[in-house]
XYZ file of C-alpha atoms in Angstrom:
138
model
C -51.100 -1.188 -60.358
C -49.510 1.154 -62.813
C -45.930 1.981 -62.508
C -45.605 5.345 -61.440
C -47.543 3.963 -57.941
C -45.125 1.362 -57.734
C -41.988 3.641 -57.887
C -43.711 5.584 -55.586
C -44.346 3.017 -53.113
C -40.865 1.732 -53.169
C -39.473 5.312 -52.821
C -41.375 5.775 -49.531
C -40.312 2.405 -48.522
C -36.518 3.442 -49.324
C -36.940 6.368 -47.454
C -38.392 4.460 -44.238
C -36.161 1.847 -44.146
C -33.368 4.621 -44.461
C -34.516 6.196 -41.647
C -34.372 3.658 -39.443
C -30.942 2.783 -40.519
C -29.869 6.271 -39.887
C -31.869 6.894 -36.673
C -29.512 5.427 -34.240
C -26.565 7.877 -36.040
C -28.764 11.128 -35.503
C -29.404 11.734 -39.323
C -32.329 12.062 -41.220
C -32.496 10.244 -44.769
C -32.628 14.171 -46.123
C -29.246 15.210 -44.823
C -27.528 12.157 -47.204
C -27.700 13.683 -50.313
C -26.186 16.796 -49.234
C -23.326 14.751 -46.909
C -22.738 12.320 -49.920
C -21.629 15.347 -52.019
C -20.136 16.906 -49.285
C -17.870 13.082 -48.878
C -16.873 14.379 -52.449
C -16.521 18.040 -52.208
C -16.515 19.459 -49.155
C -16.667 23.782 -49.664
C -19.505 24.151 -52.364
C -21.846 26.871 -52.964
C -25.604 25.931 -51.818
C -26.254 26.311 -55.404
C -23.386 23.652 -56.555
C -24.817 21.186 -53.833
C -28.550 21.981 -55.321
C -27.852 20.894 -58.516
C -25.292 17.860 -57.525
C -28.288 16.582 -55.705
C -31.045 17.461 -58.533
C -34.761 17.318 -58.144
C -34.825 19.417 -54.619
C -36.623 22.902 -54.551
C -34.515 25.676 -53.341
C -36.463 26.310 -49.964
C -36.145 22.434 -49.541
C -32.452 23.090 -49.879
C -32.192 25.908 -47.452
C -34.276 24.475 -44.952
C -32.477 21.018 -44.669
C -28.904 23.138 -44.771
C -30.082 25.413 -41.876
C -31.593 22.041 -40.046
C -27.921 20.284 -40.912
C -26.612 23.624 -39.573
C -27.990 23.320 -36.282
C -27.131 20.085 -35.618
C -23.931 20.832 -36.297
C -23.122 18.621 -39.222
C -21.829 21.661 -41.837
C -21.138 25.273 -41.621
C -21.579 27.955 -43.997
C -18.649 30.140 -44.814
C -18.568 33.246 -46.611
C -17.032 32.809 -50.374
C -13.784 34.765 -50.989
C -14.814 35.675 -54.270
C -18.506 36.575 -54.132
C -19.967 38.124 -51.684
C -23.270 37.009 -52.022
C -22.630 33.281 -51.626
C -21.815 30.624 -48.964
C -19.726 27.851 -49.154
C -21.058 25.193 -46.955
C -18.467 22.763 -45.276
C -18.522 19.992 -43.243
C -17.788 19.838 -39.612
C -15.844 17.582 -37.832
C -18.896 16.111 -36.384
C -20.283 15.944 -40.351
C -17.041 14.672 -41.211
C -17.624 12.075 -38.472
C -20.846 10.489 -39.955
C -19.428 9.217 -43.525
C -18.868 5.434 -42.089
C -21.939 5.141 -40.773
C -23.892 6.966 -43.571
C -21.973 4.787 -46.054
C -22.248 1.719 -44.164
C -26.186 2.702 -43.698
C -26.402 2.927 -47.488
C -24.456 -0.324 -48.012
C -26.706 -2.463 -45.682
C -29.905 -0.390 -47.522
C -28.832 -1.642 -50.589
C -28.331 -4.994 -49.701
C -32.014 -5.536 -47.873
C -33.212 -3.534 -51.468
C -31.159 -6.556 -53.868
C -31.356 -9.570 -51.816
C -33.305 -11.201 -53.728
C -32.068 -9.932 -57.909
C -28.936 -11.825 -59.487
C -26.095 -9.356 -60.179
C -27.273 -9.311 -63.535
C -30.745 -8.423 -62.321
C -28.862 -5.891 -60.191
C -26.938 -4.475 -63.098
C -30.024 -4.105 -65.619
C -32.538 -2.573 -62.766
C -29.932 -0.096 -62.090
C -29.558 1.017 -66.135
C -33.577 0.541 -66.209
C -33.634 3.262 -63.535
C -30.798 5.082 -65.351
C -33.076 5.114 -67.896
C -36.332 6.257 -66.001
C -34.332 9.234 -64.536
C -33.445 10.705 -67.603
C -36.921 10.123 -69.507
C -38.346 12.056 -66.486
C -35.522 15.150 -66.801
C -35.377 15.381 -70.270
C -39.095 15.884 -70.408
């Protein structure tokens, strides 16, 4: 099986095992790269969270924001110094989900490494390191 197929298998795998994880909270796997930069920076511009999270189209971008909207999880704010931009915060109930998204990750991570060494843990995460910035710089 060539690589590529393998990433991708593992990726979907990721994402359905996230899911799960994240179910019983009432977030999708989508909404965690936004919140995880939100954890960091809460009152970016949709464009500022776009390229924190890299790799997401723009209408990918607006449509999870306007889903995370509704369920109440941010809120978009007009910028004081632009007038055509939005700074998107978190809510209390977005604010609310960082333990359990972070503990979600945590036990993801785990289930993902049980079986590598630290070492092996270490040198697939530069290997991927790696992969990620063949893939952007080409």
């Amino acid at each position: 099986m060539n690589t590529s197929t393998l990433i991708k298998k593992a990726a979907r795998l990721l994402e359905k095992k996230a899911n799960l994880l994240l179910k019983p909270h009432d977030i999708t796997h989508g909404y965690t790269y936004f919140l995880m930069e939100l954890y960091k920076r809460d009152g970016q511009t949709q464009t500022e969270l776009q390229q924190a999270v890299g790799g997401i189209e723009h209408p990918t971008v607006v449509r999870t924001l306007d889903r995370m909207q509704r369920d109440g999880l941010i809120q978009r704010r007009p910028s004081a110094t632009d007038r055509r931009a939005f700074l998107i915060f978190l809510t209390d109930k977005g604010r609310a989900t960082q333990k359990n998204v972070l503990n979600s990750a945590q036990a993801l991570n785990q289930k993902m490494l049980s079986s590598f060494s630290k070492e092996e843990q270490l040198q697939f995460q530069s290997l991927l390191c790696r992969l990620i910035e063949n893939l952007d710089n080409s």
